[in-house]
Amino acid sequence: MKSILSKRKGIPLPQQLKDVLLSRIEQGYYKPGERIDTVRKLAAEFGVSSLTVQKACKLLEEENCLISMPQSGLFVPENIFERPGKPLRMVFVFPEMAISSQILEMEQWGLNSELYRGFLAAAQKHSVQLDFLHITQNSSFREKFRQIERIHENYDCAIFVGDQNRDIQLELAEQDFPVFTVADQPELIPGPLKPIYYDHGKALDLVLDSALNSGAGRIALLTLRVRNENYLGTRHSCFVSLCRRNGIGPDRLFAQILDENDLYQLPEILKRIRGSFIFCNNAYLVRDIFVASRKNGMIPGKDFQIMAIASGVTFTGLIPALTYVRVPMYEIGYRLIESISDMQRDGSKTFRWQPVEPELIAGETCRKANWKTKLAKPGRTAMPTN
């Protein structure tokens, strides 16, 4: 199966050789699952250097048409004819603010790490080229313009978190470039962007369902006011509304928003709500409540019940084990990469996101009295999703 390369074509020799080898694969000369000729043999056959052959094979690897097996050689993938011509190229624009000492509380770290693990696992399974790119929040206009060009030229889509570098997100989206935004408040994401989120309403349902089944006579909602974090305030009001719609009045609901300088009051607050079911709206407030309970000689799960919405990563080993609704950040990351890959494979331009459902993780801080009780939901009170 002789082919001739020519320096007069104006096409680089590696590209010419790559086309010849691809033709051999398509015609069955190199069959799926089989090893192709060695670099030395191909170099001798075509009268080129080994470096030229290596470059041609690298081009085929980048298009998933060859697989390099260490110490074994180059092989044609068994599912070569099921694969897209080129690997999907994605970039996760690393949110600078999320790694600052001010924002990176231990639970925030847990959420981020789970999201990244999901990205990487799905990228590996679906042969996606996934790069992490850090862009400083306060970059100059010129630097941001350069990064926008870089993303547009080198990737098929970009993933961001929240409103960080929102100007870059919008500029890319206005150029018909797919931009996906992992969001706490998807209803606030501008139209050109594609919000990615979990089912916040289901998470609150699970909390209230646990409270109603715990046997506690009163529900306490504690929220720590955090600068630039309106999302928790929204969740606070949504949970209060959900309680009211399920017939839980002020006599059974204790709701309080604390400032950071109010934390010294926690031991006294715990005395007032002894025997209650506590929904800790800020996951990292759990540790402060555990410390405060120790000062009072109280035991979580016995003198009061406590629950949070969290990743769970940062509460591993907590004694007694925390009951929580697990935020499915790993699943969000995994499903996003998988969904984009499926869309590319099917040739579809329509992206539909189905919110990922959270999961109840039962620990020792919440007694399971009667899990058959159902919420009275004339119409679900939930975090807005669209």
CSV table of C-alpha atoms in Angstrom, one decimal:
chain,number,residue,atom,x,y,z
A,1,MET,CA,0.0,0.0,0.0
A,2,LYS,CA,2.6,2.5,-1.2
A,3,SER,CA,2.0,6.3,-0.9
A,4,ILE,CA,4.4,9.1,-1.8
A,5,LEU,CA,5.0,12.2,0.3
A,6,SER,CA,6.0,15.4,-1.5
A,7,LYS,CA,7.7,18.5,-0.3
A,8,ARG,CA,6.2,20.5,-3.2
A,9,LYS,CA,2.6,20.3,-2.0
A,10,GLY,CA,3.0,23.1,0.5
A,11,ILE,CA,1.6,20.8,3.2
A,12,PRO,CA,3.9,19.9,6.1
A,13,LEU,CA,5.2,16.3,5.8
A,14,PRO,CA,3.7,15.3,9.2
A,15,GLN,CA,0.3,16.3,8.0
A,16,GLN,CA,0.7,14.4,4.7
A,17,LEU,CA,1.8,11.3,6.5
A,18,LYS,CA,-1.0,11.7,9.0
A,19,ASP,CA,-3.5,11.7,6.1
A,20,VAL,CA,-2.0,8.6,4.6
A,21,LEU,CA,-2.1,6.7,7.9
A,22,LEU,CA,-5.7,7.7,8.5
A,23,SER,CA,-6.6,6.5,5.0
A,24,ARG,CA,-5.0,3.2,5.9
A,25,ILE,CA,-7.1,2.9,9.0
A,26,GLU,CA,-10.3,3.8,7.2
A,27,GLN,CA,-9.6,1.3,4.4
A,28,GLY,CA,-8.9,-1.5,6.9
A,29,TYR,CA,-5.1,-1.8,6.3
A,30,TYR,CA,-4.7,-1.1,10.0
A,31,LYS,CA,-7.6,-2.8,11.7
A,32,PRO,CA,-9.3,-1.7,15.0
A,33,GLY,CA,-7.4,-3.1,18.0
A,34,GLU,CA,-4.3,-3.8,16.0
A,35,ARG,CA,-0.8,-2.3,16.2
A,36,ILE,CA,0.4,-0.2,13.3
A,37,ASP,CA,3.9,-0.3,11.8
A,38,THR,CA,6.8,0.9,14.0
A,39,VAL,CA,8.1,4.4,13.7
A,40,ARG,CA,11.4,3.1,12.2
A,41,LYS,CA,9.6,1.0,9.6
A,42,LEU,CA,7.3,4.0,8.6
A,43,ALA,CA,10.3,6.3,8.4
A,44,ALA,CA,12.1,3.9,6.1
A,45,GLU,CA,9.0,3.4,4.0
A,46,PHE,CA,8.3,7.1,3.4
A,47,GLY,CA,11.9,8.3,3.4
A,48,VAL,CA,11.4,10.7,6.2
A,49,SER,CA,12.9,11.2,9.7
A,50,SER,CA,11.6,9.4,12.8
A,51,LEU,CA,10.6,12.8,14.2
A,52,THR,CA,8.3,13.4,11.2
A,53,VAL,CA,6.6,10.0,11.8
A,54,GLN,CA,6.2,10.8,15.5
A,55,LYS,CA,4.6,14.2,14.7
A,56,ALA,CA,2.2,12.5,12.3
A,57,CYS,CA,1.3,9.9,14.9
A,58,LYS,CA,0.8,12.6,17.6
A,59,LEU,CA,-1.7,14.3,15.3
A,60,LEU,CA,-3.6,11.0,15.0
A,61,GLU,CA,-3.5,10.6,18.8
A,62,GLU,CA,-5.0,14.0,19.3
A,63,GLU,CA,-7.9,13.0,17.1
A,64,ASN,CA,-8.4,9.7,19.0
A,65,CYS,CA,-7.4,7.7,16.0
A,66,LEU,CA,-4.3,6.1,17.6
A,67,ILE,CA,-3.5,5.1,21.2
A,68,SER,CA,0.0,4.9,22.5
A,69,MET,CA,0.8,1.9,24.7
A,70,PRO,CA,4.1,2.3,26.5
A,71,GLN,CA,6.7,-0.3,25.4
A,72,SER,CA,4.1,-1.8,23.1
A,73,GLY,CA,3.7,0.7,20.3
A,74,LEU,CA,0.8,2.5,18.6
A,75,PHE,CA,-2.6,0.9,18.3
A,76,VAL,CA,-5.9,1.6,16.4
A,77,PRO,CA,-8.7,2.1,19.0
A,78,GLU,CA,-11.2,-0.8,19.0
A,79,ASN,CA,-14.1,1.7,18.8
A,80,ILE,CA,-12.3,4.0,16.3
A,81,PHE,CA,-15.4,4.3,14.0
A,82,GLU,CA,-17.6,5.2,17.0
A,83,ARG,CA,-15.5,8.2,18.0
A,84,PRO,CA,-15.8,11.8,16.9
A,85,GLY,CA,-13.0,13.0,14.7
A,86,LYS,CA,-11.5,15.3,17.3
A,87,PRO,CA,-11.6,15.3,21.1
A,88,LEU,CA,-13.8,17.8,22.7
A,89,ARG,CA,-11.8,20.7,24.2
A,90,MET,CA,-13.1,22.3,27.4
A,91,VAL,CA,-11.6,24.9,29.7
A,92,PHE,CA,-12.6,25.5,33.3
A,93,VAL,CA,-11.9,29.1,34.1
A,94,PHE,CA,-10.6,28.9,37.6
A,95,PRO,CA,-12.4,31.3,39.9
A,96,GLU,CA,-9.8,33.3,41.7
A,97,MET,CA,-12.1,34.5,44.5
A,98,ALA,CA,-12.9,30.9,45.4
A,99,ILE,CA,-9.3,30.2,46.4
A,100,SER,CA,-8.8,33.3,48.5
A,101,SER,CA,-8.3,33.0,52.3
A,102,GLN,CA,-11.5,35.1,52.9
A,103,ILE,CA,-13.8,32.8,50.9
A,104,LEU,CA,-12.1,29.4,51.2
A,105,GLU,CA,-13.8,28.1,54.4
A,106,MET,CA,-13.4,24.4,54.9
A,107,GLU,CA,-16.8,23.5,53.5
A,108,GLN,CA,-16.3,25.7,50.5
A,109,TRP,CA,-13.1,23.7,49.9
A,110,GLY,CA,-15.1,20.6,50.0
A,111,LEU,CA,-17.6,21.8,47.5
A,112,ASN,CA,-14.9,22.9,45.1
A,113,SER,CA,-12.9,19.7,45.4
A,114,GLU,CA,-15.9,17.6,44.7
A,115,LEU,CA,-16.8,19.6,41.6
A,116,TYR,CA,-13.3,19.3,40.2
A,117,ARG,CA,-13.2,15.6,40.9
A,118,GLY,CA,-16.4,15.2,38.8
A,119,PHE,CA,-14.9,17.2,36.0
A,120,LEU,CA,-11.8,15.1,35.9
A,121,ALA,CA,-13.5,11.7,36.2
A,122,ALA,CA,-15.9,12.5,33.3
A,123,ALA,CA,-13.2,14.0,31.1
A,124,GLN,CA,-11.1,10.9,31.5
A,125,LYS,CA,-14.0,8.6,30.7
A,126,HIS,CA,-15.2,10.5,27.6
A,127,SER,CA,-11.7,11.4,26.3
A,128,VAL,CA,-12.3,15.1,26.8
A,129,GLN,CA,-9.4,17.6,26.8
A,130,LEU,CA,-10.1,19.5,29.9
A,131,ASP,CA,-7.8,22.4,30.9
A,132,PHE,CA,-7.9,24.6,34.1
A,133,LEU,CA,-7.2,28.3,33.4
A,134,HIS,CA,-6.8,30.9,36.1
A,135,ILE,CA,-7.8,34.4,35.3
A,136,THR,CA,-7.3,37.1,37.8
A,137,GLN,CA,-10.6,38.8,38.7
A,138,ASN,CA,-9.2,42.4,38.4
A,139,SER,CA,-7.2,41.8,35.2
A,140,SER,CA,-6.7,44.7,32.9
A,141,PHE,CA,-8.9,45.1,29.8
A,142,ARG,CA,-6.1,44.1,27.5
A,143,GLU,CA,-5.3,41.0,29.5
A,144,LYS,CA,-9.0,39.9,29.6
A,145,PHE,CA,-9.3,40.5,25.8
A,146,ARG,CA,-6.2,38.3,25.3
A,147,GLN,CA,-7.7,35.6,27.5
A,148,ILE,CA,-11.1,35.8,25.6
A,149,GLU,CA,-9.3,35.3,22.3
A,150,ARG,CA,-7.3,32.4,23.8
A,151,ILE,CA,-10.4,30.6,25.0
A,152,HIS,CA,-12.3,31.2,21.8
A,153,GLU,CA,-9.5,29.9,19.6
A,154,ASN,CA,-8.4,26.9,21.6
A,155,TYR,CA,-11.6,25.5,23.1
A,156,ASP,CA,-15.1,24.3,22.2
A,157,CYS,CA,-16.7,25.6,25.4
A,158,ALA,CA,-15.9,27.2,28.8
A,159,ILE,CA,-17.1,26.5,32.3
A,160,PHE,CA,-17.2,29.2,35.0
A,161,VAL,CA,-18.5,29.3,38.6
A,162,GLY,CA,-21.0,32.0,39.7
A,163,ASP,CA,-20.5,35.6,38.7
A,164,GLN,CA,-16.7,35.6,38.9
A,165,ASN,CA,-15.3,37.1,35.7
A,166,ARG,CA,-18.8,37.7,34.5
A,167,ASP,CA,-17.6,40.2,31.9
A,168,ILE,CA,-15.5,37.5,30.2
A,169,GLN,CA,-18.5,35.0,30.4
A,170,LEU,CA,-20.8,37.5,28.7
A,171,GLU,CA,-18.3,38.5,26.0
A,172,LEU,CA,-17.7,34.9,25.1
A,173,ALA,CA,-21.4,34.1,25.0
A,174,GLU,CA,-22.2,37.1,22.8
A,175,GLN,CA,-19.8,35.5,20.2
A,176,ASP,CA,-22.0,32.4,20.2
A,177,PHE,CA,-19.4,30.6,22.2
A,178,PRO,CA,-21.0,28.0,24.7
A,179,VAL,CA,-20.5,29.2,28.3
A,180,PHE,CA,-21.7,27.1,31.2
A,181,THR,CA,-22.0,28.6,34.7
A,182,VAL,CA,-22.2,26.5,37.9
A,183,ALA,CA,-24.6,28.6,39.9
A,184,ASP,CA,-26.0,28.9,43.5
A,185,GLN,CA,-28.8,31.2,42.2
A,186,PRO,CA,-29.5,30.1,38.6
A,187,GLU,CA,-32.4,32.6,38.3
A,188,LEU,CA,-29.8,35.4,38.4
A,189,ILE,CA,-27.7,34.0,35.6
A,190,PRO,CA,-28.1,36.2,32.4
A,191,GLY,CA,-29.8,34.7,29.4
A,192,PRO,CA,-26.8,34.0,27.1
A,193,LEU,CA,-25.2,31.8,29.8
A,194,LYS,CA,-26.2,28.2,30.6
A,195,PRO,CA,-26.8,27.8,34.3
A,196,ILE,CA,-25.7,24.5,36.0
A,197,TYR,CA,-27.2,23.7,39.4
A,198,TYR,CA,-28.6,21.1,41.7
A,199,ASP,CA,-32.2,20.9,42.9
A,200,HIS,CA,-32.3,23.4,45.8
A,201,GLY,CA,-36.0,22.9,46.4
A,202,LYS,CA,-35.5,19.2,46.9
A,203,ALA,CA,-32.7,19.9,49.4
A,204,LEU,CA,-35.0,22.1,51.5
A,205,ASP,CA,-37.8,19.4,51.2
A,206,LEU,CA,-35.4,16.8,52.6
A,207,VAL,CA,-34.5,19.1,55.6
A,208,LEU,CA,-38.1,19.8,56.5
A,209,ASP,CA,-39.1,16.1,55.9
A,210,SER,CA,-36.3,15.1,58.4
A,211,ALA,CA,-37.5,17.8,60.9
A,212,LEU,CA,-41.1,16.6,60.8
A,213,ASN,CA,-40.0,13.0,61.2
A,214,SER,CA,-37.5,13.7,64.0
A,215,GLY,CA,-40.1,13.9,66.8
A,216,ALA,CA,-38.8,17.3,67.8
A,217,GLY,CA,-41.5,19.8,68.9
A,218,ARG,CA,-39.8,22.8,67.5
A,219,ILE,CA,-37.7,23.7,64.4
A,220,ALA,CA,-34.8,26.2,64.7
A,221,LEU,CA,-33.2,27.8,61.7
A,222,LEU,CA,-29.8,29.4,62.3
A,223,THR,CA,-28.2,31.5,59.6
A,224,LEU,CA,-24.8,33.3,59.8
A,225,ARG,CA,-24.9,36.5,57.8
A,226,VAL,CA,-21.8,36.4,55.4
A,227,ARG,CA,-20.6,39.4,53.4
A,228,ASN,CA,-21.5,39.1,49.7
A,229,GLU,CA,-23.4,35.8,50.2
A,230,ASN,CA,-27.1,36.7,49.5
A,231,TYR,CA,-27.8,33.1,48.5
A,232,LEU,CA,-28.0,31.9,52.2
A,233,GLY,CA,-30.3,34.7,53.0
A,234,THR,CA,-32.6,33.6,50.1
A,235,ARG,CA,-32.5,30.0,51.3
A,236,HIS,CA,-33.3,31.2,54.8
A,237,SER,CA,-36.5,33.0,53.6
A,238,CYS,CA,-37.5,30.0,51.4
A,239,PHE,CA,-37.2,27.6,54.3
A,240,VAL,CA,-39.3,29.8,56.5
A,241,SER,CA,-42.0,30.0,53.7
A,242,LEU,CA,-41.8,26.2,53.3
A,243,CYS,CA,-42.4,25.7,57.0
A,244,ARG,CA,-45.4,28.1,57.1
A,245,ARG,CA,-47.0,26.4,54.1
A,246,ASN,CA,-46.7,23.1,56.0
A,247,GLY,CA,-48.6,24.5,59.0
A,248,ILE,CA,-45.5,25.3,61.1
A,249,GLY,CA,-46.3,28.6,62.8
A,250,PRO,CA,-44.1,31.0,64.8
A,251,ASP,CA,-44.8,29.0,68.0
A,252,ARG,CA,-42.9,26.0,66.5
A,253,LEU,CA,-40.4,27.8,64.3
A,254,PHE,CA,-37.4,29.7,65.7
A,255,ALA,CA,-35.5,31.5,63.0
A,256,GLN,CA,-32.5,33.7,63.7
A,257,ILE,CA,-29.9,35.4,61.5
A,258,LEU,CA,-26.6,36.0,63.3
A,259,ASP,CA,-23.6,38.2,62.5
A,260,GLU,CA,-20.1,37.0,63.0
A,261,ASN,CA,-19.8,39.0,66.2
A,262,ASP,CA,-22.9,37.3,67.6
A,263,LEU,CA,-21.3,33.8,67.7
A,264,TYR,CA,-20.5,34.2,71.4
A,265,GLN,CA,-24.3,34.0,72.0
A,266,LEU,CA,-24.5,30.4,70.6
A,267,PRO,CA,-24.3,28.7,74.0
A,268,GLU,CA,-27.2,30.8,75.3
A,269,ILE,CA,-29.2,30.2,72.1
A,270,LEU,CA,-28.7,26.5,72.4
A,271,LYS,CA,-30.1,26.6,75.9
A,272,ARG,CA,-33.2,28.3,74.7
A,273,ILE,CA,-33.8,25.8,71.9
A,274,ARG,CA,-32.8,22.7,73.8
A,275,GLY,CA,-34.8,19.7,72.3
A,276,SER,CA,-35.3,21.4,69.0
A,277,PHE,CA,-34.4,20.3,65.5
A,278,ILE,CA,-31.8,22.7,64.2
A,279,PHE,CA,-31.3,23.5,60.5
A,280,CYS,CA,-27.9,25.0,60.3
A,281,ASN,CA,-28.1,27.1,57.1
A,282,ASN,CA,-24.4,27.7,56.9
A,283,ALA,CA,-22.6,24.4,56.9
A,284,TYR,CA,-19.4,25.8,58.5
A,285,LEU,CA,-21.5,27.1,61.4
A,286,VAL,CA,-21.9,23.4,62.5
A,287,ARG,CA,-18.5,23.4,64.1
A,288,ASP,CA,-19.3,26.5,66.1
A,289,ILE,CA,-22.5,24.9,67.3
A,290,PHE,CA,-20.6,21.8,68.3
A,291,VAL,CA,-18.2,23.9,70.3
A,292,ALA,CA,-21.0,25.8,72.0
A,293,SER,CA,-22.8,22.6,72.9
A,294,ARG,CA,-19.7,21.3,74.6
A,295,LYS,CA,-19.5,24.5,76.7
A,296,ASN,CA,-23.1,23.8,77.8
A,297,GLY,CA,-22.5,20.1,78.5
A,298,MET,CA,-24.9,19.3,75.7
A,299,ILE,CA,-24.7,16.5,73.2
A,300,PRO,CA,-25.8,16.9,69.6
A,301,GLY,CA,-28.3,14.3,68.6
A,302,LYS,CA,-29.4,13.9,72.2
A,303,ASP,CA,-30.1,17.4,73.7
A,304,PHE,CA,-30.9,18.8,70.3
A,305,GLN,CA,-30.9,17.5,66.7
A,306,ILE,CA,-28.9,19.3,64.0
A,307,MET,CA,-28.7,19.1,60.2
A,308,ALA,CA,-27.1,21.0,57.4
A,309,ILE,CA,-26.8,21.2,53.6
A,310,ALA,CA,-23.2,20.4,52.8
A,311,SER,CA,-20.7,18.5,50.7
A,312,GLY,CA,-20.0,16.2,53.6
A,313,VAL,CA,-16.3,16.1,52.7
A,314,THR,CA,-15.2,18.4,55.5
A,315,PHE,CA,-17.4,16.8,58.2
A,316,THR,CA,-16.0,13.3,57.8
A,317,GLY,CA,-15.0,12.0,61.2
A,318,LEU,CA,-17.2,14.5,63.1
A,319,ILE,CA,-18.5,12.9,66.4
A,320,PRO,CA,-21.4,12.4,66.5
A,321,ALA,CA,-21.7,12.0,62.8
A,322,LEU,CA,-23.6,14.9,61.2
A,323,THR,CA,-26.9,14.3,59.4
A,324,TYR,CA,-26.9,16.3,56.2
A,325,VAL,CA,-28.3,16.8,52.7
A,326,ARG,CA,-25.3,16.2,50.4
A,327,VAL,CA,-24.8,18.8,47.8
A,328,PRO,CA,-24.1,16.7,44.6
A,329,MET,CA,-21.1,18.7,43.4
A,330,TYR,CA,-19.3,15.7,42.1
A,331,GLU,CA,-22.4,14.6,40.1
A,332,ILE,CA,-22.8,18.2,38.8
A,333,GLY,CA,-19.3,18.2,37.5
A,334,TYR,CA,-19.5,14.7,36.0
A,335,ARG,CA,-22.9,15.2,34.4
A,336,LEU,CA,-21.9,18.5,32.9
A,337,ILE,CA,-18.9,17.1,31.1
A,338,GLU,CA,-21.0,14.0,30.1
A,339,SER,CA,-23.9,16.1,28.8
A,340,ILE,CA,-21.7,18.3,26.7
A,341,SER,CA,-19.9,15.3,25.3
A,342,ASP,CA,-23.3,13.7,24.4
A,343,MET,CA,-24.4,16.9,22.7
A,344,GLN,CA,-21.3,17.0,20.6
A,345,ARG,CA,-21.6,13.3,19.6
A,346,ASP,CA,-25.3,13.7,18.6
A,347,GLY,CA,-24.6,16.9,16.7
A,348,SER,CA,-27.2,18.7,18.8
A,349,LYS,CA,-27.0,22.5,19.5
A,350,THR,CA,-29.7,22.4,22.1
A,351,PHE,CA,-28.5,22.0,25.7
A,352,ARG,CA,-31.0,21.1,28.4
A,353,TRP,CA,-29.9,20.8,32.0
A,354,GLN,CA,-31.8,18.6,34.4
A,355,PRO,CA,-31.1,19.7,38.0
A,356,VAL,CA,-29.1,17.1,39.9
A,357,GLU,CA,-30.9,15.7,43.0
A,358,PRO,CA,-29.3,16.0,46.4
A,359,GLU,CA,-29.1,13.0,48.8
A,360,LEU,CA,-30.0,12.6,52.5
A,361,ILE,CA,-27.1,11.2,54.5
A,362,ALA,CA,-28.5,10.1,57.9
A,363,GLY,CA,-26.0,10.5,60.8
A,364,GLU,CA,-26.3,10.4,64.6
A,365,THR,CA,-27.3,14.1,65.0
A,366,CYS,CA,-30.8,13.5,63.8
A,367,ARG,CA,-33.1,10.7,65.1
A,368,LYS,CA,-35.3,8.9,62.6
A,369,ALA,CA,-38.6,8.8,64.3
A,370,ASN,CA,-41.2,8.1,61.6
A,371,TRP,CA,-39.9,8.5,58.0
A,372,LYS,CA,-43.4,7.9,56.6
A,373,THR,CA,-44.6,11.4,57.2
A,374,LYS,CA,-45.0,13.4,54.0
A,375,LEU,CA,-44.9,17.1,53.5
A,376,ALA,CA,-48.1,19.0,52.8
A,377,LYS,CA,-47.2,20.7,49.5
A,378,PRO,CA,-50.0,22.5,47.8
A,379,GLY,CA,-47.2,24.0,45.7
A,380,ARG,CA,-43.6,23.5,46.3
A,381,THR,CA,-41.6,26.3,48.0
A,382,ALA,CA,-38.2,26.1,46.5
A,383,MET,CA,-35.2,28.1,45.5
A,384,PRO,CA,-35.9,29.6,42.1
A,385,THR,CA,-34.3,27.6,39.3
A,386,ASN,CA,-35.0,29.5,36.1
